[in-house]
CSV table of N, CA and C in Angstrom, one decimal:
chain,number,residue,atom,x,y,z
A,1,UNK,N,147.7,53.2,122.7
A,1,UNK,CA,147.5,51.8,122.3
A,1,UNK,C,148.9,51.1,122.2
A,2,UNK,N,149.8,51.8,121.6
A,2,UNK,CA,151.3,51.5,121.5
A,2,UNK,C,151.7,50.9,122.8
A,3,UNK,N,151.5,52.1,124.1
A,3,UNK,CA,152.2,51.6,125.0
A,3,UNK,C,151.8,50.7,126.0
A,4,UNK,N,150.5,50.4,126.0
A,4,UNK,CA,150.0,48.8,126.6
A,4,UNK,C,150.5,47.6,126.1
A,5,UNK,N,150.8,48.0,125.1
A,5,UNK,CA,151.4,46.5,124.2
A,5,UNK,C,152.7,46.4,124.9
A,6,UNK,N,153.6,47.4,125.6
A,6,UNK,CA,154.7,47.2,125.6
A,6,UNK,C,154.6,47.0,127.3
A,7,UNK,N,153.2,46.9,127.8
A,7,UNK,CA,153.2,46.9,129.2
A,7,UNK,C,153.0,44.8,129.3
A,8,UNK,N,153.1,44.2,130.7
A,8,UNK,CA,152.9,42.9,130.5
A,8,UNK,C,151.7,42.4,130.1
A,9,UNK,N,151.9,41.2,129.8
A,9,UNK,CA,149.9,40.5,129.0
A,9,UNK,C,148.9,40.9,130.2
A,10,UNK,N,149.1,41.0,131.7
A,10,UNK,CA,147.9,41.2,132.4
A,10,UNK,C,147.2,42.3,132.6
A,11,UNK,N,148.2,42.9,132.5
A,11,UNK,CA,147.9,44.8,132.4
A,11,UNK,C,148.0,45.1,131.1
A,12,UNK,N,148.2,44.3,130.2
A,12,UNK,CA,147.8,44.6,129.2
A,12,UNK,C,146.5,44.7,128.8
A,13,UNK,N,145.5,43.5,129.0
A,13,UNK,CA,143.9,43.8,129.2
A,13,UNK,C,143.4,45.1,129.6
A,14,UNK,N,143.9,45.0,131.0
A,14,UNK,CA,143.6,46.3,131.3
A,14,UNK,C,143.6,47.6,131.1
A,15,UNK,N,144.6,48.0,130.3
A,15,UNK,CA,144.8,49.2,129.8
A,15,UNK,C,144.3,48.6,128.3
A,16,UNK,N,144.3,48.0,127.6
A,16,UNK,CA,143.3,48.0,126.3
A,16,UNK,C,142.0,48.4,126.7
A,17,UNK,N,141.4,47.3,127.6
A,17,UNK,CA,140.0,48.2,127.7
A,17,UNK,C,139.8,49.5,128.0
A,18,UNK,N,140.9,50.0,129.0
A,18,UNK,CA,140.7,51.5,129.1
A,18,UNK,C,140.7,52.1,127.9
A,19,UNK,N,142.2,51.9,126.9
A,19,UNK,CA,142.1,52.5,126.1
A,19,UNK,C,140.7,52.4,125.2
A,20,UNK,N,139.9,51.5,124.7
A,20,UNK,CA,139.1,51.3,124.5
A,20,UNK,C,138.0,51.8,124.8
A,21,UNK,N,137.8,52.4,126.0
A,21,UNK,CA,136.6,52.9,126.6
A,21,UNK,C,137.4,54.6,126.4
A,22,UNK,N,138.1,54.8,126.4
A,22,UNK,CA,138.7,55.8,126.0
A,22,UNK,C,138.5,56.9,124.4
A,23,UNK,N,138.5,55.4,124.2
A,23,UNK,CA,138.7,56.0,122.2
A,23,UNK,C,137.1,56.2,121.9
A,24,UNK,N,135.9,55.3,122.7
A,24,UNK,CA,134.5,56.0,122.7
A,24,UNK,C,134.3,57.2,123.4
A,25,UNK,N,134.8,57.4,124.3
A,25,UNK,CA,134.5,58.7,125.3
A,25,UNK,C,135.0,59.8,124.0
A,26,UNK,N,136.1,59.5,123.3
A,26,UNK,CA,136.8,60.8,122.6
A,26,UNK,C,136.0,60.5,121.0
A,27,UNK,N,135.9,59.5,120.9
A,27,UNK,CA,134.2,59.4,119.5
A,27,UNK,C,133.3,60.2,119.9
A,28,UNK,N,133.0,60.3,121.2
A,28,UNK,CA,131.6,61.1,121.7
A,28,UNK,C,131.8,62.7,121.8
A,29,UNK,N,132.8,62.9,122.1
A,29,UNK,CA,133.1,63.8,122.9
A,29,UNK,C,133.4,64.8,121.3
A,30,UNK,N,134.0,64.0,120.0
A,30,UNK,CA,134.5,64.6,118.9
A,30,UNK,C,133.2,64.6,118.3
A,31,UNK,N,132.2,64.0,118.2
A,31,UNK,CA,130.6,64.2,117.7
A,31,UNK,C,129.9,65.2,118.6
A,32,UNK,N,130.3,65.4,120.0
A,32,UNK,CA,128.9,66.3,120.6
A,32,UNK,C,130.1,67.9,120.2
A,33,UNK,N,131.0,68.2,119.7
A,33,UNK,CA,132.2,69.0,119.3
A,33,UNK,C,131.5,70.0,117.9
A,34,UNK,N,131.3,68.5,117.3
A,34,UNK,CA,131.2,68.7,115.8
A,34,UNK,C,129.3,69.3,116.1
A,35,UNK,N,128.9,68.7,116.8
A,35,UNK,CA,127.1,69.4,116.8
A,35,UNK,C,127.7,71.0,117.6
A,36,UNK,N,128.3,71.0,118.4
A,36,UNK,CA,128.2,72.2,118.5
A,36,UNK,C,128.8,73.2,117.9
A,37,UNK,N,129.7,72.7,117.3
A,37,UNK,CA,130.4,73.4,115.8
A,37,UNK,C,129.0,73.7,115.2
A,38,UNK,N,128.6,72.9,114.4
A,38,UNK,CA,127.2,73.2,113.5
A,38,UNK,C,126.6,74.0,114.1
A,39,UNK,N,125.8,73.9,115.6
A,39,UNK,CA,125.0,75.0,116.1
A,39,UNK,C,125.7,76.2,116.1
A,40,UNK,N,127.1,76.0,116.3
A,40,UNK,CA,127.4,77.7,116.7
A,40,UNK,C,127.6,78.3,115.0
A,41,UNK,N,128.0,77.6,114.8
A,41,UNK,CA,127.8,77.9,113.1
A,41,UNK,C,126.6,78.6,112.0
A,42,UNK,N,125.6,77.6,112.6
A,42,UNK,CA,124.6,78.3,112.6
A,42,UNK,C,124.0,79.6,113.3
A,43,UNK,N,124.0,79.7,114.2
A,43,UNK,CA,124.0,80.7,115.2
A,43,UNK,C,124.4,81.7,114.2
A,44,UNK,N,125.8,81.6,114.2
A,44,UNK,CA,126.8,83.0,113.9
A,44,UNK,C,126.1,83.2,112.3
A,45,UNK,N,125.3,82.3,112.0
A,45,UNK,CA,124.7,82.6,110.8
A,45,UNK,C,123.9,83.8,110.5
A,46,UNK,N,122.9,83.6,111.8
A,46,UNK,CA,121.4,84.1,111.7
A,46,UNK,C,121.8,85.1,113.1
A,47,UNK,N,122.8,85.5,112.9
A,47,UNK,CA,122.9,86.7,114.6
A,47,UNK,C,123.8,88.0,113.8
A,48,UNK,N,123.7,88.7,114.1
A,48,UNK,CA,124.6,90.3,114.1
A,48,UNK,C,125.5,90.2,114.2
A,49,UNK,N,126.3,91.4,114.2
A,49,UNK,CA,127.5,91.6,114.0
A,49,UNK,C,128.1,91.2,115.7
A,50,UNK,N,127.1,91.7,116.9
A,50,UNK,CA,127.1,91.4,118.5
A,50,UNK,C,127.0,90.1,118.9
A,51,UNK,N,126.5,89.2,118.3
A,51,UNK,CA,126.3,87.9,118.7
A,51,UNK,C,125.0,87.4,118.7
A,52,UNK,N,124.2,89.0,118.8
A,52,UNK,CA,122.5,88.3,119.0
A,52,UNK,C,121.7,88.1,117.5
A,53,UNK,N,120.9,87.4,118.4
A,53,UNK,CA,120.4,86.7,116.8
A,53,UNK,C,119.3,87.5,116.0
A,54,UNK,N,119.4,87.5,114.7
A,54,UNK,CA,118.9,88.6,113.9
A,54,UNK,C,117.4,88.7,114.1
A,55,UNK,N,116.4,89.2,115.3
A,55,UNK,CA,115.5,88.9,115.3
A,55,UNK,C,114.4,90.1,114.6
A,56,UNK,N,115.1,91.0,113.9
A,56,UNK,CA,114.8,91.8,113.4
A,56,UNK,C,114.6,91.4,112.1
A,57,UNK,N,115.8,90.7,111.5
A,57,UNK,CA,115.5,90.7,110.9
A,57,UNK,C,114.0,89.6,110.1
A,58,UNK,N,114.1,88.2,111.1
A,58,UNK,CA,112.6,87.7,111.3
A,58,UNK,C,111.7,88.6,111.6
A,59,UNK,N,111.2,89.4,111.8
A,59,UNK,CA,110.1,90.2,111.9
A,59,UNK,C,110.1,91.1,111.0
A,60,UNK,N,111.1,91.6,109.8
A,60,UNK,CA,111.0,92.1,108.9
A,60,UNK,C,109.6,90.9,108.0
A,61,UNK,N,110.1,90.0,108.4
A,61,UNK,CA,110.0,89.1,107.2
A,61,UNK,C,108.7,88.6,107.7
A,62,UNK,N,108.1,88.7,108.8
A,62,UNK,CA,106.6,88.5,109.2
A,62,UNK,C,106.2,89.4,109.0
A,63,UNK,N,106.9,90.6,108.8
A,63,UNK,CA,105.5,91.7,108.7
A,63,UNK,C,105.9,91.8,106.7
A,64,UNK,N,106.7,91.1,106.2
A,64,UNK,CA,106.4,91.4,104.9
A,64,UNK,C,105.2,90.3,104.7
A,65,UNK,N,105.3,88.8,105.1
A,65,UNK,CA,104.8,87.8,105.1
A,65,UNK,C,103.0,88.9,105.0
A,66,UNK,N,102.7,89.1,106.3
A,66,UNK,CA,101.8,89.9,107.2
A,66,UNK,C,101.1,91.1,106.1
A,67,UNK,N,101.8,91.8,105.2
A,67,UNK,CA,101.6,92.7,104.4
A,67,UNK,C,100.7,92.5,102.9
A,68,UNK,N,102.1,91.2,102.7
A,68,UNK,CA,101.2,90.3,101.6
A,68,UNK,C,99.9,90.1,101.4
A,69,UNK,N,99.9,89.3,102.3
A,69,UNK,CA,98.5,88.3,103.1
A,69,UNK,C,97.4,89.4,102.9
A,70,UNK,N,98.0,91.3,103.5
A,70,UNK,CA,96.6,92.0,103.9
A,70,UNK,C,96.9,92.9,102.0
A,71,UNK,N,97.7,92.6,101.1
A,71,UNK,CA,97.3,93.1,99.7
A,71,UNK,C,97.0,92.1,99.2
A,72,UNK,N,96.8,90.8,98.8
A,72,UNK,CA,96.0,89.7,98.4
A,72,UNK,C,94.6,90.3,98.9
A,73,UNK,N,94.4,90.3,100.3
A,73,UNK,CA,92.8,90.8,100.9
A,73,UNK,C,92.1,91.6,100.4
A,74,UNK,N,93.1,93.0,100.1
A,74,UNK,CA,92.6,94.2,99.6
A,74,UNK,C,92.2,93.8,98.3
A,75,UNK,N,92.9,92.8,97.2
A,75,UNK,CA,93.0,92.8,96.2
A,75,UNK,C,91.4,92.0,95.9
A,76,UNK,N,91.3,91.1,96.5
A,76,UNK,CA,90.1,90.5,96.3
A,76,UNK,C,89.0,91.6,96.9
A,77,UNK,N,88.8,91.9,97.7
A,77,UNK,CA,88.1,93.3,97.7
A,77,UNK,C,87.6,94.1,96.8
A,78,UNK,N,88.9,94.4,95.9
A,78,UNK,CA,88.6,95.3,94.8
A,78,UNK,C,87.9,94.6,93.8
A,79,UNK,N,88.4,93.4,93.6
A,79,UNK,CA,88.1,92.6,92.5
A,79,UNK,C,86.3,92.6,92.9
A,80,UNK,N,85.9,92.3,94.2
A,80,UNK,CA,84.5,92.1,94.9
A,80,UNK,C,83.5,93.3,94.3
A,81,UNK,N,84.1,94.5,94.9
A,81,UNK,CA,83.8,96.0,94.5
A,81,UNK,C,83.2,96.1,93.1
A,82,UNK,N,84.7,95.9,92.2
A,82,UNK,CA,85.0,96.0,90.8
A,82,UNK,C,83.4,95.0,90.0
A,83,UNK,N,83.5,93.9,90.9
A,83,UNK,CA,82.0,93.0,90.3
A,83,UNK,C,80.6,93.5,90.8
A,84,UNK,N,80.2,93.7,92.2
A,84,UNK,CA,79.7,94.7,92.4
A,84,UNK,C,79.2,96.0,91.5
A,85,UNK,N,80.2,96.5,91.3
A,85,UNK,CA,80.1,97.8,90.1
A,85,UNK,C,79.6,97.1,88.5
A,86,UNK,N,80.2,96.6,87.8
A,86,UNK,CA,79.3,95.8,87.0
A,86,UNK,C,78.2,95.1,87.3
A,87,UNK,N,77.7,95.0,88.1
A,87,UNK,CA,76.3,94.6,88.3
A,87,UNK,C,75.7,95.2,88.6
A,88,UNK,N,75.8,96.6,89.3
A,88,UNK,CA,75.1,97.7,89.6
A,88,UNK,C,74.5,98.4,88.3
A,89,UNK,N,75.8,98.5,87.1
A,89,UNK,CA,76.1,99.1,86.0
A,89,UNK,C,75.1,98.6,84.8
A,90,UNK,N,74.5,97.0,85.0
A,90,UNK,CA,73.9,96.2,84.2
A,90,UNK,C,72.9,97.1,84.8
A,91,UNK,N,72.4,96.7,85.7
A,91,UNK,CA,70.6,97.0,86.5
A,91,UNK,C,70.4,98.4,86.1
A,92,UNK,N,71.6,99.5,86.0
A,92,UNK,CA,71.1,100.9,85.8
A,92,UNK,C,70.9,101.2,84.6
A,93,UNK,N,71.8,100.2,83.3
A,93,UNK,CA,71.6,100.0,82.2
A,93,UNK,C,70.1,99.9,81.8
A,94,UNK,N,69.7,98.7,82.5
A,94,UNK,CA,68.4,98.4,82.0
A,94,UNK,C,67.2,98.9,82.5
A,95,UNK,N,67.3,99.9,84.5
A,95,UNK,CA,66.5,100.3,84.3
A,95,UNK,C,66.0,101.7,83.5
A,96,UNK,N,67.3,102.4,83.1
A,96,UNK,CA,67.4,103.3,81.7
A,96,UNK,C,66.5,103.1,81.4
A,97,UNK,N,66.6,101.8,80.5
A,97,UNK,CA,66.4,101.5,79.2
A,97,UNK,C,64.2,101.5,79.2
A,98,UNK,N,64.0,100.6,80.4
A,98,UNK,CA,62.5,100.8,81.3
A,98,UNK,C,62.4,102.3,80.9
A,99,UNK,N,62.7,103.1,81.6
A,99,UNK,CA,63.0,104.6,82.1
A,99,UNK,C,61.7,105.1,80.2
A,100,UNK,N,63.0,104.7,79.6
A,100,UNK,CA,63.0,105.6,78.2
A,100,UNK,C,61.8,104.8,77.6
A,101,UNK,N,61.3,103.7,77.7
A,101,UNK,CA,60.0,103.0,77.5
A,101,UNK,C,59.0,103.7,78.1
A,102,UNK,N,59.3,103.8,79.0
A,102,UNK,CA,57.9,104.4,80.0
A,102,UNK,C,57.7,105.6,80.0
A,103,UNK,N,58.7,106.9,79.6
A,103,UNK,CA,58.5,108.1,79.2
A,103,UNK,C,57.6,108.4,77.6
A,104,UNK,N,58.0,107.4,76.8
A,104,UNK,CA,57.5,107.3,75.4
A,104,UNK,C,56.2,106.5,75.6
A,105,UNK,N,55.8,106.3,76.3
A,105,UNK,CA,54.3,105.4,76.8
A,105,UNK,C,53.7,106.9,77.3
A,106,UNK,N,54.0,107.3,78.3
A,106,UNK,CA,53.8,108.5,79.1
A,106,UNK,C,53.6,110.0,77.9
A,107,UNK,N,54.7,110.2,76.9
A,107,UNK,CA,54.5,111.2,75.9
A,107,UNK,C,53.1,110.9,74.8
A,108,UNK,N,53.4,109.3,74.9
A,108,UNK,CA,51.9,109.1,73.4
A,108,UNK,C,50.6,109.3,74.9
A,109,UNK,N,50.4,109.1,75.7
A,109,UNK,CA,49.5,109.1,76.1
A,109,UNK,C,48.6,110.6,76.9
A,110,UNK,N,50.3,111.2,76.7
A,110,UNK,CA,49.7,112.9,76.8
A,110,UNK,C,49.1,113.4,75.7
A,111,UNK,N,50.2,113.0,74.1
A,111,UNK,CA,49.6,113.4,73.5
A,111,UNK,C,48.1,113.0,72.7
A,112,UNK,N,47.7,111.8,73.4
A,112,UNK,CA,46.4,111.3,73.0
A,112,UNK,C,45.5,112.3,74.2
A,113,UNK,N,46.0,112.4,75.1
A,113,UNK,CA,44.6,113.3,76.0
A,113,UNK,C,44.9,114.6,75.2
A,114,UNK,N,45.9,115.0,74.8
A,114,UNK,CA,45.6,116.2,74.1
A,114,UNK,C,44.6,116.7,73.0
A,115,UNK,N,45.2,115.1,72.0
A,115,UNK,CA,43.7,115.3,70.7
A,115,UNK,C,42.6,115.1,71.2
A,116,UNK,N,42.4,113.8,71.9
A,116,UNK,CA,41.1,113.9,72.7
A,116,UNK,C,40.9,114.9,73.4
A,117,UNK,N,41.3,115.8,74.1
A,117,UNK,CA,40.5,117.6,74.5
A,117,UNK,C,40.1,117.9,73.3
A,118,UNK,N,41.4,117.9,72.6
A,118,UNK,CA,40.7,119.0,71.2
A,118,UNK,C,39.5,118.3,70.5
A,119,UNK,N,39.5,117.5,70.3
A,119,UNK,CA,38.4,116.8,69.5
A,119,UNK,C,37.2,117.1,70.7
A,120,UNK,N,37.6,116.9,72.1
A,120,UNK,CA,36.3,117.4,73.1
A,120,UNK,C,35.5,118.6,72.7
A,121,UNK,N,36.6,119.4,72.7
A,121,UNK,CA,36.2,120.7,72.7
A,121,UNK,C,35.8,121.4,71.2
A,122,UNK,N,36.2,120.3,70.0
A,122,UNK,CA,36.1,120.7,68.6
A,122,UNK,C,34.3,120.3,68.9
A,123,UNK,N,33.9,118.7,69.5
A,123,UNK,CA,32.5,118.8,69.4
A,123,UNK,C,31.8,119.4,70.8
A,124,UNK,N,32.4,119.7,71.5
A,124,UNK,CA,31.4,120.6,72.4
A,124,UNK,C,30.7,122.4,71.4
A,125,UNK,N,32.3,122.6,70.8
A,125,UNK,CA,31.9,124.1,69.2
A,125,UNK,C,30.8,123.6,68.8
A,126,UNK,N,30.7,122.4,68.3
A,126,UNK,CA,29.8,121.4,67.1
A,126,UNK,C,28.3,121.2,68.2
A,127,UNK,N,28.3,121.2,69.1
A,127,UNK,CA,27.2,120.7,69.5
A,127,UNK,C,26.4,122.1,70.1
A,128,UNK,N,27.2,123.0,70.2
A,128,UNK,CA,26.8,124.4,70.5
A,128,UNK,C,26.2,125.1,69.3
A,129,UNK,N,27.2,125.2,68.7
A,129,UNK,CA,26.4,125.7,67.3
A,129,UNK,C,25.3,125.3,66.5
A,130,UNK,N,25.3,123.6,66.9
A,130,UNK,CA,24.4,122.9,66.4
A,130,UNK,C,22.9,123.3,67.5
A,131,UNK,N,23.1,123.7,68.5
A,131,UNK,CA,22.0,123.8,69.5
A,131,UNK,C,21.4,125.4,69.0
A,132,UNK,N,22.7,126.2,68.5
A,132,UNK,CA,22.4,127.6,68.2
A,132,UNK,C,21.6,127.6,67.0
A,133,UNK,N,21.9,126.7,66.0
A,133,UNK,CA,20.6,126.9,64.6
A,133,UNK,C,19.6,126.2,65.3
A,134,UNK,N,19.5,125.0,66.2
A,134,UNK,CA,18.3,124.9,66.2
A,134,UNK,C,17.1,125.3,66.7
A,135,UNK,N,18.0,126.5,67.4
A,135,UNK,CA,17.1,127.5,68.6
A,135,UNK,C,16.6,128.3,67.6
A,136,UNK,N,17.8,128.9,66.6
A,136,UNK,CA,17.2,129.7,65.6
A,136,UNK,C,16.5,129.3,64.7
A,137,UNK,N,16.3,128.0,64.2
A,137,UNK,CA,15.0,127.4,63.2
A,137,UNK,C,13.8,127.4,64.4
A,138,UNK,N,14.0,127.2,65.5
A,138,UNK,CA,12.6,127.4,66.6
A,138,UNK,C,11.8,128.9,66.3
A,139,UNK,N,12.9,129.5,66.4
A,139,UNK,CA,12.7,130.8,66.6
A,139,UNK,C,11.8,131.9,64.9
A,140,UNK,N,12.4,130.8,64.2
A,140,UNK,CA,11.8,131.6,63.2
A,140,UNK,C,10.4,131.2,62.4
């Protein structure tokens, strides 16, 4: 810039605007610099010790992602299971509980055909014997 000034006024235009179109080319040129600074920056972030980029270590981190995802699944599962099982647990509960009603329905009702035999068989005695005197008041 200095030494256009020191050149005449007509060429002086001229080399201002160069310089000018100059000082944007080196604006541009110092920004596409500084992006690739950043990118390589980055880069050298997420890459190895070789240069390549840590793609391992992304796939650690999908299959932890990936792992998660399938112990949440399992977890609700269990939880599914675990409810499942209590409700299985209620029904066996109560049909038990049926069970021990219907055995004690089942025991009084044996032991009622039992007295009723005996009582059958107390008056079939009774009705025999009763048949035996009357044969024997026939008889005498």
């Amino acid at each position: 810039d200095m030494e256009a000034r020191s050149f005449p006024a007509g060429d002086r235009r001229e080399f201002s605007s160069k310089v000018t179109l100059y000082r944007s080319v080196l604006a541009d040129i110092k920004k596409d610099v500084s992006a690739l600074r950043s990118k390589a920056d980055r880069g050298a972030l997420f890459s190895g010790p070789d240069g390549v980029e840590m793609t391992e270590s992304r796939s650690h981190r999908e299959w932890l992602l990936s792992t998660q995802d399938k112990h949440a699944a399992t977890n609700e599962t269990l939880a599914s299971a675990l409810r499942t099982v209590a409700d299985t647990e209620d029904v066996a509960i109560g049909i038990t509980g049926e069970l021990a009603r219907n055995r004690e329905t089942i025991l009084s009702a044996q032991r009622k055909a039992r007295e009723t035999t005996s009582m059958t068989y107390k008056a079939r005695k009774l009705v025999q014997n009763m048949r035996k005197r009357t044969m024997m008041q026939k008889l005498m």
